[in-house]
CSV table of N, CA and C in Angstrom, one decimal:
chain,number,residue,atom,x,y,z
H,1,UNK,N,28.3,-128.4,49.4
H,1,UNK,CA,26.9,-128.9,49.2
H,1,UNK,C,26.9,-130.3,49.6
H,2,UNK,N,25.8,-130.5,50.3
H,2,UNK,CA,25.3,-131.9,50.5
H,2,UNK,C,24.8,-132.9,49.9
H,3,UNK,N,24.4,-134.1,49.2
H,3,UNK,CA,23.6,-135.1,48.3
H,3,UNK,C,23.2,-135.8,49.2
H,4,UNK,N,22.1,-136.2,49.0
H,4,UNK,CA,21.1,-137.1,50.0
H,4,UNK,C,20.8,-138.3,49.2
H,5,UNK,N,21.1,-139.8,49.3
H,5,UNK,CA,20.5,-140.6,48.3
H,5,UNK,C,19.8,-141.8,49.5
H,6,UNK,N,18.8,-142.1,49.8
H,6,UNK,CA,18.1,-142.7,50.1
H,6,UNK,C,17.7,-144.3,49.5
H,7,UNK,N,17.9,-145.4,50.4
H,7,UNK,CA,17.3,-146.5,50.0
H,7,UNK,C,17.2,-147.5,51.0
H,8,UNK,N,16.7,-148.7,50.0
H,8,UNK,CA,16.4,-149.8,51.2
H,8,UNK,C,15.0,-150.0,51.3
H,9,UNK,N,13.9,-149.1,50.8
H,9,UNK,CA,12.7,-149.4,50.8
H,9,UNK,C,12.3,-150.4,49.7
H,10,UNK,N,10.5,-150.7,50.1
H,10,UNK,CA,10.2,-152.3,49.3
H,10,UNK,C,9.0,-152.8,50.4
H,11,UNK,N,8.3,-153.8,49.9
H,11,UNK,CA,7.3,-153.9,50.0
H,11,UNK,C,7.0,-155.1,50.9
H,12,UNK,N,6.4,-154.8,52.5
H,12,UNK,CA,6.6,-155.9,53.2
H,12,UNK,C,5.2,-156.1,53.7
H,13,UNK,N,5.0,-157.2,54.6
H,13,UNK,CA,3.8,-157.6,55.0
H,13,UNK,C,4.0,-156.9,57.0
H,14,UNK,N,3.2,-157.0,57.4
H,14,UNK,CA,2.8,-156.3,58.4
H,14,UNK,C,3.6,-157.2,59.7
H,15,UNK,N,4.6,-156.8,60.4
H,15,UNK,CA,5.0,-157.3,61.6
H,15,UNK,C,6.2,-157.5,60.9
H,16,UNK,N,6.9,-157.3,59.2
H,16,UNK,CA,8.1,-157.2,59.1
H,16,UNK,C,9.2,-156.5,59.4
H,17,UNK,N,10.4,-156.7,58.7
H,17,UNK,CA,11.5,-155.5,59.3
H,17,UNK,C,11.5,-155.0,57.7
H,18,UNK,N,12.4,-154.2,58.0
H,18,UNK,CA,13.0,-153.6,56.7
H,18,UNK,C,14.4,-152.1,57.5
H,19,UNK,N,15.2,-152.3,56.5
H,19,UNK,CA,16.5,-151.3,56.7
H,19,UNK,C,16.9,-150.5,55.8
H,20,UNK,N,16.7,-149.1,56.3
H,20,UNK,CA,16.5,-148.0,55.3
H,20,UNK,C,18.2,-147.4,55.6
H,21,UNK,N,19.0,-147.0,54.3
H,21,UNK,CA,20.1,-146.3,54.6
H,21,UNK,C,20.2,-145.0,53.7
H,22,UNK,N,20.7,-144.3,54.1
H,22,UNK,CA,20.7,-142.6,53.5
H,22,UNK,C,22.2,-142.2,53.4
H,23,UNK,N,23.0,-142.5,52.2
H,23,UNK,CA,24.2,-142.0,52.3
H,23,UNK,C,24.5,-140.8,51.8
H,24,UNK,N,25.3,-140.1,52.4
H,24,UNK,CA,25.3,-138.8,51.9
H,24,UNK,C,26.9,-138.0,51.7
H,25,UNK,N,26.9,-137.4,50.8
H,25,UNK,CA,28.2,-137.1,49.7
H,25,UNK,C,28.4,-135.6,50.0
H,26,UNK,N,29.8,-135.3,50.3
H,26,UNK,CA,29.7,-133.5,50.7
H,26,UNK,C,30.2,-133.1,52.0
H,27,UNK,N,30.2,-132.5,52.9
H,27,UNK,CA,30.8,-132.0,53.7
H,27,UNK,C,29.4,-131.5,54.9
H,28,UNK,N,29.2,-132.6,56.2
H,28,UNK,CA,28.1,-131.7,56.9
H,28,UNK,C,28.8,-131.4,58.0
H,29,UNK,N,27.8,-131.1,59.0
H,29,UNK,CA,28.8,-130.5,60.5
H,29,UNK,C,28.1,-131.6,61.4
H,30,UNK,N,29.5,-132.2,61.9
H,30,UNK,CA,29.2,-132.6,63.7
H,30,UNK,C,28.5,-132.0,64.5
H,31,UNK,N,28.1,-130.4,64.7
H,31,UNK,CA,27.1,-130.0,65.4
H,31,UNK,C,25.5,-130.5,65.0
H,32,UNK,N,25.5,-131.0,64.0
H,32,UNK,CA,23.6,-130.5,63.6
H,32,UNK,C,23.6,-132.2,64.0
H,33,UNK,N,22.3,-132.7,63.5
H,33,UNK,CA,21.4,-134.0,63.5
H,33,UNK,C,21.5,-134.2,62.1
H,34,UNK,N,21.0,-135.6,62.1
H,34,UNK,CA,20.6,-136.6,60.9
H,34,UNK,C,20.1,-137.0,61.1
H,35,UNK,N,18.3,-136.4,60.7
H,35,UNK,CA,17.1,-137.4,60.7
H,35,UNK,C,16.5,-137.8,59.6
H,36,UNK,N,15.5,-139.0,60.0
H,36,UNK,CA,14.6,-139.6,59.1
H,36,UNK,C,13.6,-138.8,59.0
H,37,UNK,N,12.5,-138.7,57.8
H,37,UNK,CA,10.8,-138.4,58.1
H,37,UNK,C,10.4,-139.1,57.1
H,38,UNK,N,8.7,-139.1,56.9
H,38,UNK,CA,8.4,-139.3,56.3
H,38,UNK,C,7.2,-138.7,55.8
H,39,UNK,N,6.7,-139.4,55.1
H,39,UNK,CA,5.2,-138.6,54.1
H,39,UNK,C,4.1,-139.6,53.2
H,40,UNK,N,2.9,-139.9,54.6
H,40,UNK,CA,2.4,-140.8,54.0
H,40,UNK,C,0.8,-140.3,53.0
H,41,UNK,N,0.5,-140.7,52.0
H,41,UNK,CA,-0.4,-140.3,50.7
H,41,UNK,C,-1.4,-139.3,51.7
H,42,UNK,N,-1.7,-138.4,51.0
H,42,UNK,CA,-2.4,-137.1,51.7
H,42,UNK,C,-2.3,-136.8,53.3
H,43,UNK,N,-0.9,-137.0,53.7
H,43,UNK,CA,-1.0,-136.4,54.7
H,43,UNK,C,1.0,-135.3,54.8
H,44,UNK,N,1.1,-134.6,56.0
H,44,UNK,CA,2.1,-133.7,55.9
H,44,UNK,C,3.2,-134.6,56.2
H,45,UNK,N,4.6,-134.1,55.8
H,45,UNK,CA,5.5,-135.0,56.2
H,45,UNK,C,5.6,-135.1,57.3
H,46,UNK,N,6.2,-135.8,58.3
H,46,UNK,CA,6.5,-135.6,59.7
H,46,UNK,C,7.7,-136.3,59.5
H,47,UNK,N,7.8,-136.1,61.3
H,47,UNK,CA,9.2,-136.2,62.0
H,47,UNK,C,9.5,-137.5,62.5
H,48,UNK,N,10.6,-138.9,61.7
H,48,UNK,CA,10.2,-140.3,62.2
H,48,UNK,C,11.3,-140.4,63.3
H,49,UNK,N,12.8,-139.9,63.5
H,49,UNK,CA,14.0,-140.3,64.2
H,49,UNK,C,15.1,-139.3,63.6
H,50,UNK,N,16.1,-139.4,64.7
H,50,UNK,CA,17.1,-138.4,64.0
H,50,UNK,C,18.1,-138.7,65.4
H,51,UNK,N,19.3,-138.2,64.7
H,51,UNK,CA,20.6,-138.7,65.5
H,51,UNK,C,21.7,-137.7,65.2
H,52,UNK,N,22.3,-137.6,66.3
H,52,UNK,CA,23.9,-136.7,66.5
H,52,UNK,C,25.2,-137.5,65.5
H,53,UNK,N,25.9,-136.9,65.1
H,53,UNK,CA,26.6,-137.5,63.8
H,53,UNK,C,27.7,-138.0,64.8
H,54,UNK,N,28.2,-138.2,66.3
H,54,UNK,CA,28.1,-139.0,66.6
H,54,UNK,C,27.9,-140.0,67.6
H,55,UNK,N,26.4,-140.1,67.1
H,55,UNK,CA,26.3,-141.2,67.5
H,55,UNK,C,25.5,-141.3,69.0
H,56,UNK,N,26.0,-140.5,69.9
H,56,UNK,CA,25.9,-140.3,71.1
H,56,UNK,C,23.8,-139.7,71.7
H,57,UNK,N,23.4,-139.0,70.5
H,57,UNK,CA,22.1,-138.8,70.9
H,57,UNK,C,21.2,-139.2,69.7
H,58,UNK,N,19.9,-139.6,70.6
H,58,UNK,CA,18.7,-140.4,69.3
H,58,UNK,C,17.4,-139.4,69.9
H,59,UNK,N,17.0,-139.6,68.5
H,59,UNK,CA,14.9,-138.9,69.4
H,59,UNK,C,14.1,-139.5,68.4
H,60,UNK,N,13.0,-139.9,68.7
H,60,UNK,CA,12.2,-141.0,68.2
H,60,UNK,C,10.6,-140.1,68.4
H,61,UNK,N,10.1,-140.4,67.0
H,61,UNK,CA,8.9,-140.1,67.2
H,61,UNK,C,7.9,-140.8,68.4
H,62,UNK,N,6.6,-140.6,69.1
H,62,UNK,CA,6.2,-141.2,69.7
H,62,UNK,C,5.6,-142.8,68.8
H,63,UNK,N,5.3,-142.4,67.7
H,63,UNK,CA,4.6,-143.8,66.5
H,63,UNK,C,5.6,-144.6,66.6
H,64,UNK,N,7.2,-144.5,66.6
H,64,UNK,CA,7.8,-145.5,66.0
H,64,UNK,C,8.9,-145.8,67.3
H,65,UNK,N,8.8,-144.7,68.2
H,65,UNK,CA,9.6,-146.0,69.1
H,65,UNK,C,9.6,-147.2,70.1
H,66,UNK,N,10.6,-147.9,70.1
H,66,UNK,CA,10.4,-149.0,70.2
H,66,UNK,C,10.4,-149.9,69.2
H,67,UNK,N,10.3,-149.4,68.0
H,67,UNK,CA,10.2,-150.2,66.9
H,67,UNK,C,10.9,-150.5,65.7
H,68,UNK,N,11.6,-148.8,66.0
H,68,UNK,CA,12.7,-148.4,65.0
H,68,UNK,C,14.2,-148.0,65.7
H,69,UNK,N,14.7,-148.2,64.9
H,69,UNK,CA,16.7,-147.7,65.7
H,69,UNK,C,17.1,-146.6,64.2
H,70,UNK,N,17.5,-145.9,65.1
H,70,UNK,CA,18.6,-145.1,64.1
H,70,UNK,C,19.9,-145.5,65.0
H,71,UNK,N,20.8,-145.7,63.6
H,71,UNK,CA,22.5,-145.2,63.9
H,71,UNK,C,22.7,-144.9,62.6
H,72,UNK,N,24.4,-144.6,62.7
H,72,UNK,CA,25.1,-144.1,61.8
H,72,UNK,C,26.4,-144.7,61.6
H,73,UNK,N,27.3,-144.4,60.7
H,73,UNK,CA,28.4,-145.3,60.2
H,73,UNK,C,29.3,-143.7,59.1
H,74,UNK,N,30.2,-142.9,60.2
H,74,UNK,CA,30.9,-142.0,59.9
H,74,UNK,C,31.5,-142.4,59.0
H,75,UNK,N,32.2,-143.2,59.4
H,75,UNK,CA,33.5,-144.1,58.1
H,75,UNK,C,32.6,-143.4,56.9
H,76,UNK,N,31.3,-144.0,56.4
H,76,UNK,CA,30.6,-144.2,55.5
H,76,UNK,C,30.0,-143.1,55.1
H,77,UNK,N,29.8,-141.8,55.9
H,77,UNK,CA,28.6,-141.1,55.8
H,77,UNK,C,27.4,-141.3,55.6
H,78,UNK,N,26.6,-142.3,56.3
H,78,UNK,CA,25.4,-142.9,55.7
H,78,UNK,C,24.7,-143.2,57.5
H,79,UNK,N,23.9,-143.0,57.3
H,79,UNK,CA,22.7,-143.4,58.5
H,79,UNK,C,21.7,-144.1,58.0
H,80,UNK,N,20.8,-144.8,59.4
H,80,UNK,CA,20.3,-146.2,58.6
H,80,UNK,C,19.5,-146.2,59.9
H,81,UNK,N,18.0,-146.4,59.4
H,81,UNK,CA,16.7,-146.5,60.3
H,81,UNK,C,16.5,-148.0,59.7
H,82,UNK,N,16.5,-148.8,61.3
H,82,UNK,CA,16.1,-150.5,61.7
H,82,UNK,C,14.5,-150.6,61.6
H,83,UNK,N,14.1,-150.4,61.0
H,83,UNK,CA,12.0,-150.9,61.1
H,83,UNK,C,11.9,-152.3,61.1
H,84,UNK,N,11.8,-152.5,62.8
H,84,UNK,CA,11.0,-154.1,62.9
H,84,UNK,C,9.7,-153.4,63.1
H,85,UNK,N,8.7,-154.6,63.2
H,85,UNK,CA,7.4,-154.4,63.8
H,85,UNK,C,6.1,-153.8,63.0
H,86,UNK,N,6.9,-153.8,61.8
H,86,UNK,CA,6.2,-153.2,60.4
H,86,UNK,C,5.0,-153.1,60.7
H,87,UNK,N,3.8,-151.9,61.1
H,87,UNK,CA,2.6,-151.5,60.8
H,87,UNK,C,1.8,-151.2,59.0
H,88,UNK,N,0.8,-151.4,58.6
H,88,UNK,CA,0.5,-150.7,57.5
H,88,UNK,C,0.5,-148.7,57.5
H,89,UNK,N,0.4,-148.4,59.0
H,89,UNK,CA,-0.3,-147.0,58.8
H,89,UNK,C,1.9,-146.4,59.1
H,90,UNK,N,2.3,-147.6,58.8
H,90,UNK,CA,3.9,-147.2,58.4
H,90,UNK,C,4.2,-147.0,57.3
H,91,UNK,N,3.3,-147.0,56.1
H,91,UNK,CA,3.8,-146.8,54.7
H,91,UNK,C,3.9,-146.0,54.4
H,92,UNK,N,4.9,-145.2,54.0
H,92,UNK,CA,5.0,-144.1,53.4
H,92,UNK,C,6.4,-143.6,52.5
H,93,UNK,N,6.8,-142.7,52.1
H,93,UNK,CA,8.0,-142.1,51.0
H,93,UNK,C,8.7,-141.7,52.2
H,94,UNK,N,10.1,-142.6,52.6
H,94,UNK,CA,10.9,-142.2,53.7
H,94,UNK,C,11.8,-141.2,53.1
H,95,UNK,N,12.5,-139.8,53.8
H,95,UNK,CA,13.4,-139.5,53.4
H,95,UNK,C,14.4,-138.8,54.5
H,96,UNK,N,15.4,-138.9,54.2
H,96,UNK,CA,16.1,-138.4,55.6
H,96,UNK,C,17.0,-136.8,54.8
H,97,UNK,N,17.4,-136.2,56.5
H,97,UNK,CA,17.9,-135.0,55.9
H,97,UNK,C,18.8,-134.0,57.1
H,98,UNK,N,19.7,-133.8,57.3
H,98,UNK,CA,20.7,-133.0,57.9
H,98,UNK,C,19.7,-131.7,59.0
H,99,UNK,N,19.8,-131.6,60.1
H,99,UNK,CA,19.2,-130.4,60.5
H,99,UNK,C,20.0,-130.0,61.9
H,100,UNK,N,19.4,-128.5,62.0
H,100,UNK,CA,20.1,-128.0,62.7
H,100,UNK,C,19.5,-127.7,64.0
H,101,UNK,N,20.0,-127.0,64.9
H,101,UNK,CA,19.4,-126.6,66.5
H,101,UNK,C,18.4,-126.6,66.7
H,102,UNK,N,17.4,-125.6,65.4
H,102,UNK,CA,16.3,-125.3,65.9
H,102,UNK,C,15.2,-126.4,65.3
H,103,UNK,N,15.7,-127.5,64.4
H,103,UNK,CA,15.1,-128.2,63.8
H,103,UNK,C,14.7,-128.1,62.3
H,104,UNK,N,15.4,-127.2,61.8
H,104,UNK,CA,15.1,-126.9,60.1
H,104,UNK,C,15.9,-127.9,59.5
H,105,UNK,N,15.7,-128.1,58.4
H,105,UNK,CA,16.2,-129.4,57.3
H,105,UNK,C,17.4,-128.4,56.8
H,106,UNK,N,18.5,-128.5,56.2
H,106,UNK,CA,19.5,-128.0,55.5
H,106,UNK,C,19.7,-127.7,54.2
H,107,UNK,N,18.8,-128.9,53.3
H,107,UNK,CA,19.1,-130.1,52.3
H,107,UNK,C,17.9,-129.9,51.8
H,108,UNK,N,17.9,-129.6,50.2
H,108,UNK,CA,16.8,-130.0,49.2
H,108,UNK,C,16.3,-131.8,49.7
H,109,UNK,N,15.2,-131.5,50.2
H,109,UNK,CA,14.7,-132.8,49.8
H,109,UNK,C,15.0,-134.0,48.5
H,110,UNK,N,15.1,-135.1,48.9
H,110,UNK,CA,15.6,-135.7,48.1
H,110,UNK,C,14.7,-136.6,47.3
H,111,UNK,N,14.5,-138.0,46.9
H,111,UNK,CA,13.3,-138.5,45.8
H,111,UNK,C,12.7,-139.4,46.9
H,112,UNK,N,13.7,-139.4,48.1
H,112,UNK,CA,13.2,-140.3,49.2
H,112,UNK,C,12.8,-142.4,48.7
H,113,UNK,N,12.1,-143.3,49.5
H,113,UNK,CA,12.3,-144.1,49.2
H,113,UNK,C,11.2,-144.6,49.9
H,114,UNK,N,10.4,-145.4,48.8
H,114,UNK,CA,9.0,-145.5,49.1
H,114,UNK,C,8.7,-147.9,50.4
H,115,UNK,N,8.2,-147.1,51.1
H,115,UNK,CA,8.2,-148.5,52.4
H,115,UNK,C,6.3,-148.6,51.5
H,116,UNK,N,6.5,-149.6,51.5
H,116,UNK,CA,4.5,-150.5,51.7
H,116,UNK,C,4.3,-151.2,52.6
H,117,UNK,N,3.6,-151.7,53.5
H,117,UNK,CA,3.6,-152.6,54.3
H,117,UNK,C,2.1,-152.6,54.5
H,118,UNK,N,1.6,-154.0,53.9
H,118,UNK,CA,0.6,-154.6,53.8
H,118,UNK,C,-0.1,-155.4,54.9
H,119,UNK,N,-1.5,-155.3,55.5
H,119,UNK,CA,-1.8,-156.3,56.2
H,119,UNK,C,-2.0,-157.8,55.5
């Protein structure tokens, strides 16, 4: 089994950065991805970034790239999305999660980790 613990979120003003990291505890596979999404107040979660464990492949929503980086830190098991360029219509409950080929999540969602960013 896998744990997902999410953090790094907090409350920024508009054109800031912030650095989200998702460490995770358990055993995953070098075949699948580790992405980011999120879920901003009445709307469906979507798809923010996501990365090959290692290292070697990224895919970026069209909203955030440019603006955001994923990598990862195997040593550690933890991956970590760079948000410069802070928008407001960026706030939302980030949570990241293990997926496979076809794109399904693996992993009970986790409490995720809530970004603000104010104009």
């Amino acid at each position: 089994q896998v744990q997902l613990v999410e953090s790094g979120g907090g409350s920024v003003q508009a054109g800031g950065s912030l650095r989200l990291s998702c460490a995770a505890s358990g055993r995953t596979f070098s075949s699948h991805n580790m992405g980011w999404f999120r879920q901003a107040p009445g709307k469906e979660r979507e798809f923010v970034a996501a990365i090959s464990w290692s290292g070697g492949s990224t895919y970026y929503a069209d909203s955030v790239r440019g603006r955001f980086s994923i990598s990862i830190d195997n040593a550690k098991n933890t991956v970590y999305l760079q948000m410069n360029s802070l928008k407001p219509e960026d706030t939302a409950v980030y949570y990241c999660n293990e997926a496979d080929h076809a794109g399904n999540v693996l992993h009970a969602w986790g409490r995720g980790t809530l970004v603000t960013v104010s104009s």
